[in-house]
Amino acid sequence: MSTTPSRPTPAEREEIARLLPVPADRDRPGRHHQALKDQLLREFRQDTAPAARPRSGVRRLAYVAVPLTAGALAVTLATNGQVEPTPGAERNAAVAPAQGTEAPAATSATVLLDRIATVAAAKPARTVRDDQYIHISSTVAWSSQSDADPVMRLDTPHSREVWLSVDGSKPGLLRERGEEIPLAGALDKDGKPVDPVGVPDPTLNSPTYRYLESLPTDPAVLLKKIYDETEGQGPGPDQEAFVTIGDLLREQIAPPKVSAALYKAAARIPGVTVVEDTVDAAGRHGVAVARVHAGIRTEWIFDRKSLEFLGERGVMVEDTPWGKVGQVTATTAVHSRGITDTAGESSGRTR
């Protein structure tokens, strides 16, 4: 049963927007705005509607980096991150309780994901304390667009580091483009945490390591939980489940048995395929597990020999008003994952 509150009507959202103050400088958001924007991306994790141009600030792999105004930010908060699809776009369908419970048919994707799961399950379990942090270092590039320029344009790849509290009891930290942005449940006007809690109520879309430890390791049960927790989010249940798992692969560490279950759960999602050769943001070639939605193919890239996760890529497979076939919409490369005692400290661990 979904716990997502009902969406406000368009008239209610317009009234909320009318009552909000308009910032004097729309195009240059400050430190606080950037922190809130990143937190919203982590918490609400909305994807683009199938038949619509991607909306600003709501994608995960292919983030559209148009600055949000204070009004738009508050409306997102007021609607719990729900965005009405563009007229004509497909709405998210209800998920049948039995979805994902059938064993997947043998395809190139299910065979590859089973091999990847076997490698993941064989890794030694980490010893992690509640007061420590998960540290992920990567290279990323997202696309941006605006009303004046609707064509998606890929940013220059740049470094990104994130520290996430193991049990969610402390604020995390994002280091990107020379900025250090606290990741916390609430921030003050200067972008600093107003309380010591980082993730007070972890979910699949805003998890902690301890939360991931609690997930079921039966792939069918895990996939049903993913469908249930993300019901009503994104453009549809299958794509939302695929992107949710992809987010966990990119910027988290999960226990070996949970990682294996995530891969096996992904094998049960309809439409998952294999791309024999692709490349991550660091120029490393690999084999990819992929899924196409709204003209964009989302790829999880793995080293061909070790089957280690390398990164993600989004690429256009259809011509649209905002991109052409072959255009890369997003690219990432994970360089290291590890555990640190403090936020801001390098873990020095490889993938």
Short mmCIF file of C-alpha atoms in Angstrom, two decimals:
data_model
loop_
_atom_site.label_atom_id
_atom_site.label_comp_id
_atom_site.label_asym_id
_atom_site.label_seq_id
_atom_site.Cartn_x
_atom_site.Cartn_y
_atom_site.Cartn_z
CA MET A 1 0.00 0.00 0.00
CA SER A 2 1.42 3.35 -1.01
CA THR A 3 2.06 5.96 1.67
CA THR A 4 2.39 8.74 -0.92
CA PRO A 5 -0.09 11.54 -0.15
CA SER A 6 -2.56 12.58 -2.83
CA ARG A 7 -1.30 15.18 -5.26
CA PRO A 8 -2.56 18.77 -5.05
CA THR A 9 -4.73 19.85 -7.97
CA PRO A 10 -3.22 22.18 -10.60
CA ALA A 11 -5.22 25.05 -9.11
CA GLU A 12 -3.82 24.32 -5.65
CA ARG A 13 -0.25 24.24 -6.98
CA GLU A 14 -0.79 27.53 -8.82
CA GLU A 15 -2.04 29.11 -5.60
CA ILE A 16 1.04 27.82 -3.71
CA ALA A 17 3.31 29.27 -6.40
CA ARG A 18 1.45 32.61 -6.35
CA LEU A 19 1.98 32.98 -2.60
CA LEU A 20 5.70 32.25 -2.73
CA PRO A 21 8.25 35.10 -2.97
CA VAL A 22 10.16 35.34 -6.24
CA PRO A 23 13.95 35.53 -5.73
CA ALA A 24 15.74 38.60 -7.02
CA ASP A 25 18.37 36.53 -8.84
CA ARG A 26 16.81 33.53 -10.60
CA ASP A 27 19.84 32.37 -12.54
CA ARG A 28 22.50 32.21 -9.86
CA PRO A 29 21.31 30.05 -6.96
CA GLY A 30 23.35 30.37 -3.81
CA ARG A 31 24.92 27.78 -1.52
CA HIS A 32 21.67 27.11 0.32
CA HIS A 33 19.72 26.67 -2.89
CA GLN A 34 22.29 24.25 -4.29
CA ALA A 35 22.18 22.21 -1.09
CA LEU A 36 18.40 22.03 -1.17
CA LYS A 37 18.45 21.17 -4.86
CA ASP A 38 20.83 18.26 -4.32
CA GLN A 39 18.81 17.07 -1.33
CA LEU A 40 15.62 17.18 -3.40
CA LEU A 41 17.29 15.16 -6.14
CA ARG A 42 18.26 12.56 -3.54
CA GLU A 43 14.91 12.46 -1.76
CA PHE A 44 12.27 12.80 -4.43
CA ARG A 45 14.03 11.08 -7.36
CA GLN A 46 11.42 11.77 -10.02
CA ASP A 47 11.98 10.70 -13.62
CA THR A 48 10.71 12.24 -16.84
CA ALA A 49 7.34 11.37 -18.38
CA PRO A 50 7.55 9.03 -21.39
CA ALA A 51 6.18 11.36 -24.07
CA ALA A 52 7.41 14.59 -22.57
CA ARG A 53 10.62 16.60 -22.68
CA PRO A 54 12.62 15.89 -19.48
CA ARG A 55 11.72 18.33 -16.75
CA SER A 56 14.28 20.43 -14.90
CA GLY A 57 16.01 18.91 -11.89
CA VAL A 58 14.01 15.70 -11.79
CA ARG A 59 16.11 13.06 -13.52
CA ARG A 60 18.61 10.79 -11.84
CA LEU A 61 20.98 9.46 -14.46
CA ALA A 62 20.30 12.29 -16.93
CA TYR A 63 19.79 15.20 -14.54
CA VAL A 64 18.56 18.34 -16.24
CA ALA A 65 20.55 21.02 -14.49
CA VAL A 66 18.29 24.05 -14.91
CA PRO A 67 18.40 26.12 -11.67
CA LEU A 68 15.19 25.84 -9.67
CA THR A 69 13.62 29.03 -8.42
CA ALA A 70 12.70 29.27 -4.75
CA GLY A 71 9.06 29.02 -5.76
CA ALA A 72 9.56 25.85 -7.79
CA LEU A 73 11.58 24.36 -4.95
CA ALA A 74 8.85 25.04 -2.42
CA VAL A 75 6.15 23.68 -4.72
CA THR A 76 8.19 20.48 -5.06
CA LEU A 77 8.36 20.23 -1.29
CA ALA A 78 4.67 20.98 -0.91
CA THR A 79 3.72 18.26 -3.40
CA ASN A 80 6.12 15.68 -1.93
CA GLY A 81 8.11 15.80 -5.15
CA GLN A 82 5.18 14.74 -7.34
CA VAL A 83 5.04 16.34 -10.78
CA GLU A 84 2.02 16.07 -13.05
CA PRO A 85 2.93 14.47 -16.41
CA THR A 86 2.62 16.52 -19.56
CA PRO A 87 -0.77 16.00 -21.24
CA GLY A 88 -0.62 12.89 -23.40
CA ALA A 89 2.11 11.28 -21.31
CA GLU A 90 1.53 7.86 -19.81
CA ARG A 91 0.74 7.85 -16.11
CA ASN A 92 2.33 5.43 -13.72
CA ALA A 93 0.33 2.21 -13.68
CA ALA A 94 -0.65 0.33 -10.55
CA VAL A 95 1.59 -2.61 -9.73
CA ALA A 96 0.01 -6.02 -9.37
CA PRO A 97 1.06 -7.82 -6.17
CA ALA A 98 2.50 -10.72 -8.15
CA GLN A 99 4.75 -8.53 -10.30
CA GLY A 100 8.37 -9.70 -10.24
CA THR A 101 7.60 -12.99 -8.50
CA GLU A 102 8.03 -15.15 -11.61
CA ALA A 103 11.52 -16.47 -12.37
CA PRO A 104 13.01 -14.53 -15.32
CA ALA A 105 13.33 -16.21 -18.70
CA ALA A 106 16.86 -17.02 -19.83
CA THR A 107 18.07 -14.09 -21.92
CA SER A 108 21.47 -12.50 -22.45
CA ALA A 109 20.57 -9.92 -19.79
CA THR A 110 19.45 -12.43 -17.15
CA VAL A 111 22.51 -14.59 -17.77
CA LEU A 112 24.84 -11.59 -17.45
CA LEU A 113 23.10 -10.31 -14.32
CA ASP A 114 23.31 -13.77 -12.75
CA ARG A 115 27.09 -13.80 -13.35
CA ILE A 116 27.40 -10.29 -11.89
CA ALA A 117 25.34 -11.35 -8.85
CA THR A 118 27.61 -14.36 -8.28
CA VAL A 119 30.68 -12.10 -8.25
CA ALA A 120 28.99 -9.64 -5.88
CA ALA A 121 27.89 -12.36 -3.45
CA ALA A 122 31.44 -13.76 -3.24
CA LYS A 123 32.92 -10.51 -1.91
CA PRO A 124 33.83 -10.38 1.79
CA ALA A 125 31.39 -8.51 4.02
CA ARG A 126 32.70 -5.22 5.39
CA THR A 127 32.86 -4.39 9.07
CA VAL A 128 31.21 -0.98 9.36
CA ARG A 129 30.53 1.13 12.47
CA ASP A 130 27.47 3.34 12.89
CA ASP A 131 29.63 6.45 13.31
CA GLN A 132 31.42 5.99 9.99
CA TYR A 133 30.67 7.18 6.45
CA ILE A 134 30.26 5.59 3.04
CA HIS A 135 32.57 7.40 0.60
CA ILE A 136 32.11 7.31 -3.19
CA SER A 137 34.46 9.10 -5.60
CA SER A 138 33.37 9.45 -9.23
CA THR A 139 33.43 11.46 -12.43
CA VAL A 140 30.04 12.68 -13.66
CA ALA A 141 28.44 14.78 -16.36
CA TRP A 142 24.74 15.59 -16.66
CA SER A 143 22.77 17.23 -19.43
CA SER A 144 21.13 20.63 -19.04
CA GLN A 145 18.39 22.44 -20.91
CA SER A 146 16.14 25.45 -20.50
CA ASP A 147 12.95 26.87 -21.99
CA ALA A 148 15.09 29.13 -24.16
CA ASP A 149 17.28 26.21 -25.26
CA PRO A 150 15.33 22.92 -25.08
CA VAL A 151 18.14 20.85 -26.62
CA MET A 152 19.88 18.70 -24.00
CA ARG A 153 23.56 19.66 -23.74
CA LEU A 154 26.05 17.49 -21.87
CA ASP A 155 28.17 19.20 -19.25
CA THR A 156 31.95 18.75 -19.03
CA PRO A 157 32.79 15.64 -16.94
CA HIS A 158 33.94 16.64 -13.47
CA SER A 159 34.81 15.01 -10.15
CA ARG A 160 32.22 14.33 -7.47
CA GLU A 161 32.67 12.90 -3.98
CA VAL A 162 29.95 12.03 -1.53
CA TRP A 163 30.04 10.92 2.11
CA LEU A 164 26.93 9.28 3.57
CA SER A 165 26.41 8.49 7.25
CA VAL A 166 26.31 4.72 7.79
CA ASP A 167 23.27 4.87 10.09
CA GLY A 168 21.91 8.24 8.93
CA SER A 169 22.47 9.86 12.32
CA LYS A 170 24.82 12.56 10.97
CA PRO A 171 24.74 14.88 7.94
CA GLY A 172 26.51 13.68 4.83
CA LEU A 173 28.69 15.76 2.53
CA LEU A 174 28.81 16.40 -1.21
CA ARG A 175 32.00 17.80 -2.74
CA GLU A 176 31.53 18.94 -6.33
CA ARG A 177 32.78 21.84 -8.48
CA GLY A 178 34.78 23.29 -5.59
CA GLU A 179 31.75 23.41 -3.31
CA GLU A 180 31.15 21.41 -0.12
CA ILE A 181 27.42 20.91 0.40
CA PRO A 182 25.98 19.34 3.57
CA LEU A 183 23.46 16.56 2.96
CA ALA A 184 21.01 16.70 5.82
CA GLY A 185 17.34 16.42 6.64
CA ALA A 186 16.99 20.20 7.08
CA LEU A 187 19.25 23.20 6.35
CA ASP A 188 19.30 26.79 7.54
CA LYS A 189 19.46 29.87 5.31
CA ASP A 190 23.24 29.44 4.96
CA GLY A 191 22.97 25.84 3.85
CA LYS A 192 24.11 24.39 7.18
CA PRO A 193 22.32 21.51 8.94
CA VAL A 194 19.85 22.70 11.56
CA ASP A 195 19.97 19.35 13.36
CA PRO A 196 22.54 16.55 13.60
CA VAL A 197 20.47 14.04 11.64
CA GLY A 198 21.46 13.20 8.08
CA VAL A 199 18.81 10.69 6.99
CA PRO A 200 16.18 10.39 9.76
CA ASP A 201 13.83 8.18 7.70
CA PRO A 202 15.83 6.16 5.14
CA THR A 203 14.11 4.70 2.08
CA LEU A 204 15.21 3.03 -1.14
CA ASN A 205 15.53 6.48 -2.73
CA SER A 206 17.45 7.91 0.23
CA PRO A 207 19.06 4.89 1.89
CA THR A 208 21.69 4.36 4.54
CA TYR A 209 24.02 1.40 4.77
CA ARG A 210 22.08 0.12 7.77
CA TYR A 211 18.85 0.37 5.80
CA LEU A 212 20.38 -1.62 2.94
CA GLU A 213 21.50 -4.27 5.44
CA SER A 214 17.85 -4.77 6.37
CA LEU A 215 16.66 -5.43 2.81
CA PRO A 216 15.46 -8.92 1.86
CA THR A 217 17.95 -11.04 -0.07
CA ASP A 218 15.29 -13.01 -1.95
CA PRO A 219 15.20 -11.30 -5.40
CA ALA A 220 11.43 -11.71 -5.85
CA VAL A 221 10.67 -10.29 -2.41
CA LEU A 222 13.18 -7.46 -2.90
CA LEU A 223 11.76 -6.48 -6.29
CA LYS A 224 8.23 -6.41 -4.92
CA LYS A 225 9.45 -4.10 -2.14
CA ILE A 226 11.04 -1.83 -4.74
CA TYR A 227 7.81 -1.69 -6.75
CA ASP A 228 5.78 -1.07 -3.59
CA GLU A 229 8.05 1.71 -2.23
CA THR A 230 8.29 3.52 -5.57
CA GLU A 231 4.63 3.17 -6.52
CA GLY A 232 3.33 6.39 -8.05
CA GLN A 233 6.83 7.75 -8.68
CA GLY A 234 8.42 8.32 -12.07
CA PRO A 235 6.84 7.46 -15.42
CA GLY A 236 6.05 3.81 -14.71
CA PRO A 237 6.85 0.99 -12.27
CA ASP A 238 9.38 -0.88 -14.41
CA GLN A 239 11.54 2.11 -15.32
CA GLU A 240 11.36 3.48 -11.77
CA ALA A 241 12.49 0.11 -10.36
CA PHE A 242 15.39 -0.04 -12.84
CA VAL A 243 16.54 3.52 -12.07
CA THR A 244 16.17 2.98 -8.30
CA ILE A 245 18.49 -0.02 -8.43
CA GLY A 246 20.90 1.95 -10.63
CA ASP A 247 21.07 4.75 -8.07
CA LEU A 248 22.05 2.24 -5.38
CA LEU A 249 24.81 0.88 -7.61
CA ARG A 250 26.26 4.32 -8.32
CA GLU A 251 26.42 6.04 -4.93
CA GLN A 252 26.12 3.51 -2.14
CA ILE A 253 27.71 0.38 -0.75
CA ALA A 254 25.45 -2.57 -0.03
CA PRO A 255 26.31 -5.83 1.78
CA PRO A 256 27.38 -8.57 -0.69
CA LYS A 257 24.19 -10.64 -0.40
CA VAL A 258 22.01 -7.54 -0.86
CA SER A 259 24.05 -6.45 -3.89
CA ALA A 260 23.57 -9.89 -5.42
CA ALA A 261 19.83 -9.72 -4.73
CA LEU A 262 19.62 -6.30 -6.41
CA TYR A 263 21.19 -7.65 -9.59
CA LYS A 264 18.92 -10.70 -9.60
CA ALA A 265 15.92 -8.45 -8.96
CA ALA A 266 16.93 -6.30 -11.95
CA ALA A 267 16.89 -9.43 -14.11
CA ARG A 268 13.15 -9.73 -13.41
CA ILE A 269 12.32 -6.23 -14.72
CA PRO A 270 10.74 -6.34 -18.20
CA GLY A 271 12.70 -4.77 -21.04
CA VAL A 272 16.22 -5.23 -19.64
CA THR A 273 18.80 -5.90 -22.38
CA VAL A 274 22.57 -6.11 -22.93
CA VAL A 275 24.82 -3.64 -24.77
CA GLU A 276 27.98 -5.51 -25.77
CA ASP A 277 30.31 -2.50 -25.81
CA THR A 278 29.93 0.92 -24.25
CA VAL A 279 32.10 3.43 -22.39
CA ASP A 280 31.94 5.24 -19.04
CA ALA A 281 32.92 8.81 -18.12
CA ALA A 282 36.53 7.74 -17.56
CA GLY A 283 36.82 6.25 -21.04
CA ARG A 284 36.72 2.64 -19.79
CA HIS A 285 34.97 0.19 -22.10
CA GLY A 286 32.68 -2.48 -20.76
CA VAL A 287 29.51 -4.49 -21.23
CA ALA A 288 26.24 -2.93 -20.10
CA VAL A 289 22.87 -3.95 -18.73
CA ALA A 290 20.39 -1.48 -20.19
CA ARG A 291 16.78 -0.43 -20.47
CA VAL A 292 15.18 1.98 -22.96
CA HIS A 293 12.56 4.50 -21.91
CA ALA A 294 11.32 7.72 -23.55
CA GLY A 295 13.92 7.46 -26.30
CA ILE A 296 16.84 7.22 -23.84
CA ARG A 297 18.78 4.04 -23.09
CA THR A 298 20.02 3.85 -19.50
CA GLU A 299 23.15 1.70 -19.23
CA TRP A 300 24.84 0.14 -16.19
CA ILE A 301 28.42 -0.51 -17.31
CA PHE A 302 30.53 -3.39 -15.99
CA ASP A 303 34.14 -4.43 -16.56
CA ARG A 304 34.05 -7.24 -19.09
CA LYS A 305 36.48 -9.46 -17.15
CA SER A 306 35.96 -8.71 -13.46
CA LEU A 307 32.24 -7.76 -13.82
CA GLU A 308 32.85 -4.85 -11.42
CA PHE A 309 30.44 -1.92 -11.76
CA LEU A 310 32.18 0.90 -13.66
CA GLY A 311 29.51 3.56 -14.11
CA GLU A 312 26.41 4.57 -16.01
CA ARG A 313 25.56 6.19 -19.31
CA GLY A 314 22.42 7.60 -20.91
CA VAL A 315 22.22 7.73 -24.70
CA MET A 316 19.48 8.76 -27.11
CA VAL A 317 18.13 5.95 -29.29
CA GLU A 318 15.41 8.05 -30.95
CA ASP A 319 15.40 11.50 -32.53
CA THR A 320 13.44 13.96 -30.37
CA PRO A 321 13.11 17.76 -30.16
CA TRP A 322 15.66 17.72 -27.30
CA GLY A 323 18.22 15.25 -28.68
CA LYS A 324 19.34 13.11 -31.61
CA VAL A 325 20.12 9.40 -31.91
CA GLY A 326 23.54 8.63 -30.46
CA GLN A 327 23.66 11.74 -28.27
CA VAL A 328 24.99 11.03 -24.75
CA THR A 329 22.67 12.55 -22.14
CA ALA A 330 24.61 11.57 -19.01
CA THR A 331 27.77 9.71 -18.09
CA THR A 332 29.39 8.61 -14.82
CA ALA A 333 32.41 6.60 -13.68
CA VAL A 334 32.95 5.29 -10.16
CA HIS A 335 36.62 5.44 -9.15
CA SER A 336 36.54 4.29 -5.54
CA ARG A 337 34.23 3.17 -2.75
CA GLY A 338 35.17 2.87 0.87
CA ILE A 339 34.52 3.61 4.52
CA THR A 340 35.85 6.68 6.35
CA ASP A 341 35.75 7.89 9.94
CA THR A 342 34.90 11.48 9.02
CA ALA A 343 33.11 13.30 6.21
CA GLY A 344 35.64 14.80 3.82
CA GLU A 345 38.25 12.10 4.41
CA SER A 346 39.49 9.99 1.49
CA SER A 347 38.82 6.28 1.84
CA GLY A 348 41.65 5.19 -0.42
CA ARG A 349 39.70 2.09 -1.43
CA THR A 350 39.05 0.88 -4.95
CA ARG A 351 35.71 -0.36 -6.26
#
